[in-house]
Short mmCIF file of C-alpha atoms and ligand atoms in Angstrom, two decimals:
data_model
loop_
_atom_site.label_atom_id
_atom_site.label_comp_id
_atom_site.label_asym_id
_atom_site.label_seq_id
_atom_site.Cartn_x
_atom_site.Cartn_y
_atom_site.Cartn_z
CA MET D 1 1.14 -26.34 -1.89
CA PHE D 2 4.16 -24.33 -2.81
CA ASP D 3 6.35 -27.25 -3.88
CA THR D 4 6.59 -26.31 -7.54
CA ALA D 5 7.77 -23.05 -9.13
CA LEU D 6 4.40 -23.19 -11.13
CA LYS D 7 2.26 -23.23 -8.06
CA ARG D 8 4.32 -20.42 -6.45
CA LYS D 9 3.84 -18.46 -9.48
CA ALA D 10 0.10 -18.95 -9.52
CA PHE D 11 -0.30 -17.91 -6.03
CA SER D 12 1.76 -14.75 -6.58
CA SER D 13 -0.18 -13.67 -9.60
CA THR D 14 -3.64 -14.40 -8.16
CA LEU D 15 -2.88 -12.32 -5.18
CA LEU D 16 -1.48 -9.56 -7.24
CA THR D 17 -4.57 -9.41 -9.67
CA TRP D 18 -6.93 -9.38 -6.61
CA TYR D 19 -5.01 -6.67 -4.93
CA VAL D 20 -4.93 -4.40 -7.96
CA GLY D 21 -8.57 -4.69 -8.24
CA HIS D 22 -9.60 -4.47 -4.57
CA LYS D 23 -7.14 -2.53 -2.63
CA ARG D 24 -8.51 0.27 -0.39
CA ASP D 25 -7.60 3.88 -1.53
CA LEU D 26 -5.25 5.04 1.00
CA PRO D 27 -3.25 8.38 0.89
CA TRP D 28 0.19 6.63 1.08
CA ARG D 29 -0.79 4.49 -1.92
CA HIS D 30 -0.55 7.52 -4.16
CA THR D 31 3.14 8.40 -3.59
CA LYS D 32 6.47 6.88 -4.37
CA ASP D 33 8.21 9.29 -2.06
CA PRO D 34 10.37 6.99 0.41
CA TYR D 35 9.95 9.43 3.35
CA LYS D 36 6.14 9.44 2.94
CA ILE D 37 5.96 5.64 2.63
CA TRP D 38 8.39 5.28 5.57
CA THR D 39 5.98 7.66 7.57
CA SER D 40 2.96 5.54 6.97
CA GLU D 41 4.89 2.23 7.76
CA VAL D 42 6.02 3.56 11.17
CA MET D 43 2.52 4.73 12.00
CA LEU D 44 0.98 1.56 10.82
CA GLN D 45 2.91 -0.64 13.20
CA GLN D 46 0.39 -1.40 16.07
CA THR D 47 -2.20 1.18 14.79
CA THR D 48 -5.25 0.64 12.64
CA VAL D 49 -5.51 2.02 9.03
CA ALA D 50 -8.56 4.26 10.11
CA THR D 51 -6.58 5.93 12.92
CA VAL D 52 -3.49 6.38 10.79
CA ILE D 53 -4.99 8.16 7.89
CA GLY D 54 -5.75 11.43 9.82
CA TYR D 55 -2.36 11.30 11.61
CA TYR D 56 -0.50 10.77 8.39
CA GLN D 57 -2.13 13.69 6.67
CA ARG D 58 -1.58 16.12 9.66
CA TRP D 59 1.99 14.75 9.99
CA LEU D 60 2.87 15.56 6.41
CA LYS D 61 1.45 18.94 6.69
CA ARG D 62 3.60 19.50 9.80
CA PHE D 63 6.70 17.79 8.58
CA PRO D 64 6.38 17.66 4.88
CA THR D 65 10.05 16.38 4.18
CA MET D 66 12.46 14.34 6.05
CA LYS D 67 14.54 17.39 6.39
CA SER D 68 11.71 19.13 8.17
CA LEU D 69 11.27 16.23 10.56
CA ALA D 70 15.06 16.08 11.31
CA GLN D 71 15.22 19.72 12.06
CA ALA D 72 12.13 19.63 14.38
CA ASP D 73 12.25 19.72 18.07
CA ILE D 74 11.47 16.31 19.71
CA ARG D 75 8.73 17.98 21.83
CA ASP D 76 6.89 18.92 18.60
CA VAL D 77 7.54 15.53 17.15
CA LEU D 78 5.97 13.84 20.18
CA LYS D 79 3.06 16.31 20.27
CA ALA D 80 2.18 15.42 16.43
CA TRP D 81 2.23 11.97 17.57
CA GLN D 82 0.07 12.12 20.61
CA GLY D 83 -2.55 9.60 20.74
CA LEU D 84 -0.74 7.06 18.31
CA GLY D 85 0.95 5.41 21.39
CA TYR D 86 4.15 3.43 21.27
CA TYR D 87 6.06 6.75 21.34
CA ASN D 88 9.38 5.07 20.83
CA ARG D 89 8.33 4.96 17.37
CA ALA D 90 8.36 8.76 17.04
CA ARG D 91 11.50 8.95 18.72
CA ASN D 92 13.27 6.49 16.60
CA PHE D 93 11.75 8.08 13.45
CA HIS D 94 13.13 11.50 14.46
CA ARG D 95 16.49 10.18 15.21
CA ALA D 96 16.81 8.09 12.06
CA ALA D 97 15.61 11.07 9.90
CA GLN D 98 18.44 13.14 11.56
CA ILE D 99 21.01 10.34 10.72
CA VAL D 100 19.80 10.07 7.01
CA ILE D 101 19.91 13.69 6.58
CA ASP D 102 23.50 14.06 8.34
CA GLN D 103 25.09 11.02 6.98
CA PHE D 104 23.34 9.71 3.94
CA GLY D 105 22.64 13.30 2.16
CA GLY D 106 18.94 12.81 2.75
CA GLU D 107 18.66 9.39 0.75
CA LEU D 108 17.46 6.32 2.70
CA PRO D 109 19.84 3.47 2.16
CA GLN D 110 18.38 0.89 -0.46
CA GLU D 111 19.59 -2.33 1.10
CA PRO D 112 18.69 -4.29 4.08
CA ASP D 113 21.87 -3.71 6.23
CA GLY D 114 21.83 -0.01 5.70
CA LEU D 115 18.25 0.39 6.90
CA ARG D 116 18.68 -1.98 9.63
CA ALA D 117 21.35 0.25 11.17
CA LEU D 118 18.93 3.09 11.54
CA PRO D 119 16.88 3.52 14.84
CA GLY D 120 13.37 1.83 14.52
CA PHE D 121 14.10 -0.37 11.48
CA GLY D 122 13.22 -3.98 12.47
CA PRO D 123 12.66 -6.57 9.72
CA TYR D 124 8.92 -5.32 9.16
CA THR D 125 9.81 -1.84 8.32
CA VAL D 126 12.99 -2.83 6.33
CA GLY D 127 10.89 -5.04 4.22
CA ALA D 128 8.04 -2.53 3.75
CA VAL D 129 10.13 0.53 2.84
CA LEU D 130 12.43 -1.58 0.64
CA SER D 131 9.60 -3.37 -1.29
CA ILE D 132 7.00 -0.47 -1.45
CA ALA D 133 9.31 2.52 -1.90
CA PHE D 134 12.31 0.93 -3.88
CA ASN D 135 10.64 -2.17 -5.35
CA LYS D 136 13.13 -4.67 -3.81
CA PRO D 137 12.01 -8.25 -3.40
CA VAL D 138 12.34 -8.22 0.44
CA THR D 139 9.55 -10.12 2.31
CA ILE D 140 7.56 -9.08 5.38
CA VAL D 141 5.72 -10.79 8.14
CA ASP D 142 3.12 -8.89 10.17
CA ALA D 143 0.18 -10.09 12.16
CA ASN D 144 -2.01 -10.23 9.06
CA VAL D 145 0.49 -12.20 6.93
CA ARG D 146 1.23 -14.56 9.72
CA ARG D 147 -2.55 -15.37 10.18
CA VAL D 148 -3.16 -15.85 6.46
CA PHE D 149 -0.25 -18.32 6.21
CA GLN D 150 -1.11 -20.12 9.39
CA ARG D 151 -4.36 -20.80 7.79
CA ILE D 152 -3.00 -21.55 4.18
CA LEU D 153 -0.61 -24.12 5.86
CA ALA D 154 -3.24 -25.09 8.31
CA VAL D 155 -0.76 -24.64 11.23
CA GLN D 156 -2.87 -24.44 14.54
CA ASN D 157 -0.03 -24.44 17.09
CA PRO D 158 3.00 -22.67 15.27
CA GLU D 159 6.58 -23.69 16.44
CA ALA D 160 8.86 -20.93 17.60
CA SER D 161 10.58 -21.14 14.20
CA PHE D 162 7.25 -20.48 12.24
CA ASP D 163 8.28 -16.84 11.30
CA LYS D 164 11.61 -17.89 10.34
CA ASP D 165 10.34 -20.67 7.97
CA LEU D 166 7.54 -18.26 6.68
CA TYR D 167 10.23 -15.59 5.64
CA LYS D 168 11.93 -18.49 3.79
CA LEU D 169 8.77 -19.68 2.09
CA LEU D 170 7.80 -16.14 1.18
CA GLU D 171 11.04 -15.41 -0.48
CA SER D 172 10.44 -18.21 -2.96
CA VAL D 173 6.89 -16.91 -3.48
CA ILE D 174 7.23 -13.07 -3.64
CA SER D 175 6.77 -11.44 -6.98
CA ARG D 176 10.04 -10.10 -8.46
CA ARG D 177 8.16 -7.70 -10.64
CA SER D 178 5.77 -6.09 -8.07
CA PRO D 179 7.21 -7.10 -4.63
CA GLY D 180 5.63 -4.07 -2.96
CA ASP D 181 2.20 -4.94 -4.26
CA PHE D 182 2.79 -8.48 -3.37
CA ASN D 183 3.59 -7.65 0.31
CA GLN D 184 0.60 -5.09 0.52
CA GLY D 185 -1.60 -7.63 -1.13
CA LEU D 186 -0.99 -10.30 1.50
CA MET D 187 -1.61 -7.61 4.29
CA GLU D 188 -4.68 -6.47 2.61
CA LEU D 189 -6.02 -9.90 2.27
CA GLY D 190 -5.54 -10.29 5.89
CA ALA D 191 -7.24 -7.14 6.70
CA LEU D 192 -10.15 -7.40 4.25
CA ILE D 193 -10.89 -11.05 3.59
CA CYS D 194 -8.86 -13.42 5.95
CA ARG D 195 -9.86 -11.44 9.07
CA SER D 196 -9.12 -13.05 12.51
CA LYS D 197 -12.76 -13.49 13.09
CA GLU D 198 -15.26 -14.68 10.30
CA PRO D 199 -12.88 -14.90 7.44
CA SER D 200 -14.78 -14.36 4.03
CA CYS D 201 -13.52 -17.49 2.35
CA ASN D 202 -16.27 -17.63 -0.05
CA VAL D 203 -14.78 -14.61 -1.76
CA CYS D 204 -11.10 -15.31 -1.01
CA PRO D 205 -8.84 -15.14 -4.20
CA VAL D 206 -6.42 -17.85 -2.85
CA LYS D 207 -8.92 -20.22 -1.23
CA GLU D 208 -7.67 -22.98 -3.80
CA PHE D 209 -4.32 -22.84 -2.14
CA CYS D 210 -5.67 -22.84 1.54
CA SER D 211 -5.49 -26.10 3.48
CA ALA D 212 -7.53 -24.69 6.56
CA TYR D 213 -10.34 -23.86 4.12
CA LYS D 214 -10.18 -27.31 2.65
CA LYS D 215 -10.26 -28.86 6.14
CA GLY D 216 -12.98 -26.39 7.46
CA ILE D 217 -10.81 -25.55 10.23
CA GLN D 218 -10.09 -21.77 9.39
CA GLU D 219 -12.16 -20.36 12.27
CA LEU D 220 -9.87 -22.36 14.73
CA ILE D 221 -6.65 -20.71 13.60
CA PRO D 222 -5.04 -18.88 15.22
CA VAL D 223 -5.87 -20.26 18.62
CA PRO D 224 -7.00 -17.07 20.59
CA LYS D 225 -4.56 -15.99 23.33
CA GLN D 226 -5.79 -15.40 26.77
CA LEU D 227 -4.84 -11.59 27.31
CA LYS D 228 -4.15 -10.60 30.89
CA THR D 229 -4.81 -6.84 31.34
CA GLU D 230 -4.13 -5.16 34.60
CA ASN D 231 -6.63 -2.63 35.85
CA ILE D 232 -5.17 0.35 37.65
CA ARG D 233 -6.97 2.97 39.80
CA ALA D 234 -5.12 6.22 39.79
CA VAL D 235 -5.67 9.85 40.98
CA VAL D 236 -4.77 13.09 39.21
CA GLY D 237 -4.37 16.50 40.74
CA ILE D 238 -5.20 19.74 38.86
CA ILE D 239 -3.11 22.29 40.59
CA LYS D 240 -3.75 25.87 39.46
CA GLU D 241 -1.91 29.11 39.83
CA LYS D 242 -3.37 32.18 38.21
CA ASN D 243 -4.73 30.94 34.95
CA LYS D 244 -2.01 28.13 34.63
CA ILE D 245 -1.91 24.43 35.49
CA LEU D 246 0.96 22.45 36.80
CA ILE D 247 2.34 19.55 34.60
CA GLN D 248 5.33 17.53 34.79
CA LYS D 249 7.56 15.40 32.42
CA ARG D 250 7.78 11.78 32.84
CA PRO D 251 11.28 10.08 32.93
CA SER D 252 13.14 9.60 29.70
CA GLU D 253 13.17 5.84 30.05
CA GLY D 254 10.33 3.36 30.34
CA LEU D 255 6.60 3.71 29.87
CA LEU D 256 5.24 6.79 28.08
CA ALA D 257 8.72 8.28 28.37
CA ASP D 258 9.11 12.05 27.85
CA LEU D 259 5.47 12.71 27.80
CA TRP D 260 3.75 15.36 30.07
CA GLU D 261 1.06 14.72 32.57
CA PHE D 262 -0.56 16.26 35.67
CA PRO D 263 0.77 15.15 39.13
CA GLY D 264 -0.84 12.09 40.56
CA GLY D 265 -0.43 8.35 40.35
CA LYS D 266 -1.59 4.81 41.40
CA VAL D 267 -3.82 4.36 44.42
CA GLU D 268 -2.10 1.97 46.74
CA SER D 269 -3.80 -0.41 49.19
CA ARG D 270 -2.36 1.55 52.24
CA ASP D 271 -4.18 4.70 51.15
CA LYS D 272 -7.48 5.39 53.12
CA ASP D 273 -9.20 7.04 50.30
CA LEU D 274 -8.66 8.70 46.90
CA LYS D 275 -7.97 12.03 48.41
CA GLU D 276 -5.23 10.72 50.74
CA ALA D 277 -3.62 8.93 47.80
CA LEU D 278 -3.57 12.08 45.65
CA LYS D 279 -1.93 14.08 48.67
CA ARG D 280 0.61 11.35 49.03
CA GLU D 281 1.25 11.10 45.33
CA ILE D 282 1.57 14.88 44.92
CA LEU D 283 4.00 15.11 47.83
CA GLU D 284 6.10 12.24 46.66
CA GLU D 285 6.26 13.53 43.10
CA THR D 286 6.40 17.34 43.36
CA GLY D 287 7.47 18.03 47.01
CA ALA D 288 4.41 20.08 47.33
CA ASN D 289 1.90 19.82 50.40
CA CYS D 290 -1.63 20.10 49.05
CA SER D 291 -5.10 20.25 50.23
CA ILE D 292 -7.41 18.30 47.94
CA GLY D 293 -10.56 20.06 46.71
CA ARG D 294 -13.49 19.20 44.29
CA TYR D 295 -13.83 16.03 42.61
CA LEU D 296 -13.81 16.81 38.87
CA GLY D 297 -14.60 13.55 37.34
CA LYS D 298 -13.46 10.28 36.06
CA VAL D 299 -11.61 9.20 32.82
CA ASN D 300 -10.98 5.69 31.70
CA HIS D 301 -8.47 4.67 29.24
CA ALA D 302 -7.10 1.36 28.04
CA TYR D 303 -3.31 1.08 27.10
CA THR D 304 -1.93 -2.08 25.66
CA GLN D 305 -0.69 -3.40 28.72
CA PHE D 306 -3.29 -2.08 31.18
CA ARG D 307 -6.56 -0.30 31.78
CA VAL D 308 -6.58 2.92 34.02
CA GLU D 309 -9.38 4.70 35.88
CA LEU D 310 -8.01 8.24 36.38
CA ASN D 311 -10.00 10.18 39.11
CA VAL D 312 -9.52 13.96 38.65
CA PHE D 313 -9.49 16.34 41.60
CA GLU D 314 -8.73 19.90 42.16
CA ALA D 315 -5.65 20.37 44.42
CA ASN D 316 -4.28 23.54 46.10
CA VAL D 317 -0.64 24.04 47.02
CA LEU D 318 -0.40 24.85 50.68
CA LYS D 319 2.88 26.67 51.04
CA ASP D 320 5.48 28.40 48.73
CA PHE D 321 6.20 25.95 46.01
CA THR D 322 9.08 26.18 43.50
CA PRO D 323 8.38 23.74 40.67
CA GLY D 324 11.28 21.21 39.67
CA LYS D 325 13.00 21.40 36.44
CA ASN D 326 10.80 18.85 34.84
CA MET D 327 7.74 20.76 35.86
CA ARG D 328 5.93 23.72 34.04
CA TRP D 329 3.02 26.03 34.73
CA VAL D 330 1.05 26.05 31.44
CA THR D 331 -2.08 27.65 30.03
CA GLY D 332 -4.92 25.51 28.51
CA LYS D 333 -3.73 26.37 25.03
CA ASP D 334 -0.34 25.24 25.61
CA LEU D 335 -1.78 21.95 26.96
CA LYS D 336 -3.64 21.35 23.63
CA ASN D 337 -0.88 22.62 21.30
CA LYS D 338 2.65 22.23 22.80
CA TYR D 339 3.01 19.40 25.29
CA PRO D 340 2.77 15.80 24.28
CA MET D 341 0.59 13.86 26.73
CA PRO D 342 -0.35 10.16 27.18
CA SER D 343 -3.78 9.53 25.98
CA GLY D 344 -5.38 9.41 29.39
CA SER D 345 -4.13 12.79 30.33
CA ALA D 346 -5.08 14.18 26.87
CA LYS D 347 -8.72 12.91 27.60
CA ILE D 348 -8.65 14.95 30.83
CA VAL D 349 -7.86 18.07 28.95
CA LYS D 350 -10.64 17.32 26.44
CA LYS D 351 -13.31 16.05 28.74
CA ILE D 352 -12.72 17.58 32.10
CA LEU D 353 -10.74 20.83 31.63
CA LYS D 354 -12.66 21.68 28.42
CA SER D 355 -15.00 24.12 30.24
CA ASP D 356 -12.36 26.20 31.73
CA HIS D 357 -10.01 26.36 28.72
S1 SF4 Y 1 -9.64 -19.46 2.15
FE1 SF4 Y 1 -10.26 -18.49 4.05
S2 SF4 Y 1 -8.91 -19.00 5.56
FE2 SF4 Y 1 -7.99 -19.42 3.59
S3 SF4 Y 1 -6.81 -17.68 3.25
FE3 SF4 Y 1 -8.78 -17.43 2.19
S4 SF4 Y 1 -9.94 -16.20 3.81
FE4 SF4 Y 1 -8.24 -17.05 4.75
#
């Protein structure tokens, strides 16, 4: 398939011609500013293009330059990221911007080792930023590229070394003149034509290079994985004092680190009912004895690793209570604008507390 330089060149130029004529008009494709391209690439990891567009535009209004991001408070950074998930991306982005401003005079390094040393720069981001922003022939493998090549090479059950071998192959195929367009072309092909379900092989520009298509097995590749998702039932307490609501900050390590949420937690098998579970959780987390009041409603949210059903109640603190250092009494406006929350908690603010605030 790619055994001669002529075939490799033919693949590369066919892909580039198709990409130039068919690429989607996306905001980050109108810039050569490395900071803006970096922003889009951080956001696009594990998030769909449709979701990223709005975030990208709001982000650049809020943090128009790398310097403005580096100087921002981490809480504002996480707030602007709220809803995109995988918050470590935002933390690393912020930290890396600070390093680039402090140690590199605001210029991103233009070689792989320099970028790899920055927080959040894995092989994908290194390749994307170097090829798209700096026109360097550095290859990338993401889920789309991997699927396209599993099909082109008709690999149903890839070995552990598949990605490594693919990087090597791509290094021999990547366009030296337009490496950024080549990389984006492959990802675009995976997103628009060689989709995971029902690939549009009839209009695929590279079908003559595709072994799976020739064998008629493209729909069998890749073999779908059985995903196990845990279902969690949880309870949440809305504790009010005057017109303010109690929230607390999650630990700085682990899942949804540093985000703010209402007191509450997982319902355990030992809990008699939801109210008892909430009473216990609030006592364990805040030290406050509570009586549980009205049921306010239910919110469901699917995170990547689990699905959660959040049962929301009013709760009243029974005795004098002094919030711990990771807790705050906040107004509804502050909840919406200042404190970054996990998506499930943000849904509670939007759907259940909306009438009060
Ligand atoms: S021919 Fe079909 S399976 Fe092969 S790369 Fe094109 S869209 Fe994908």
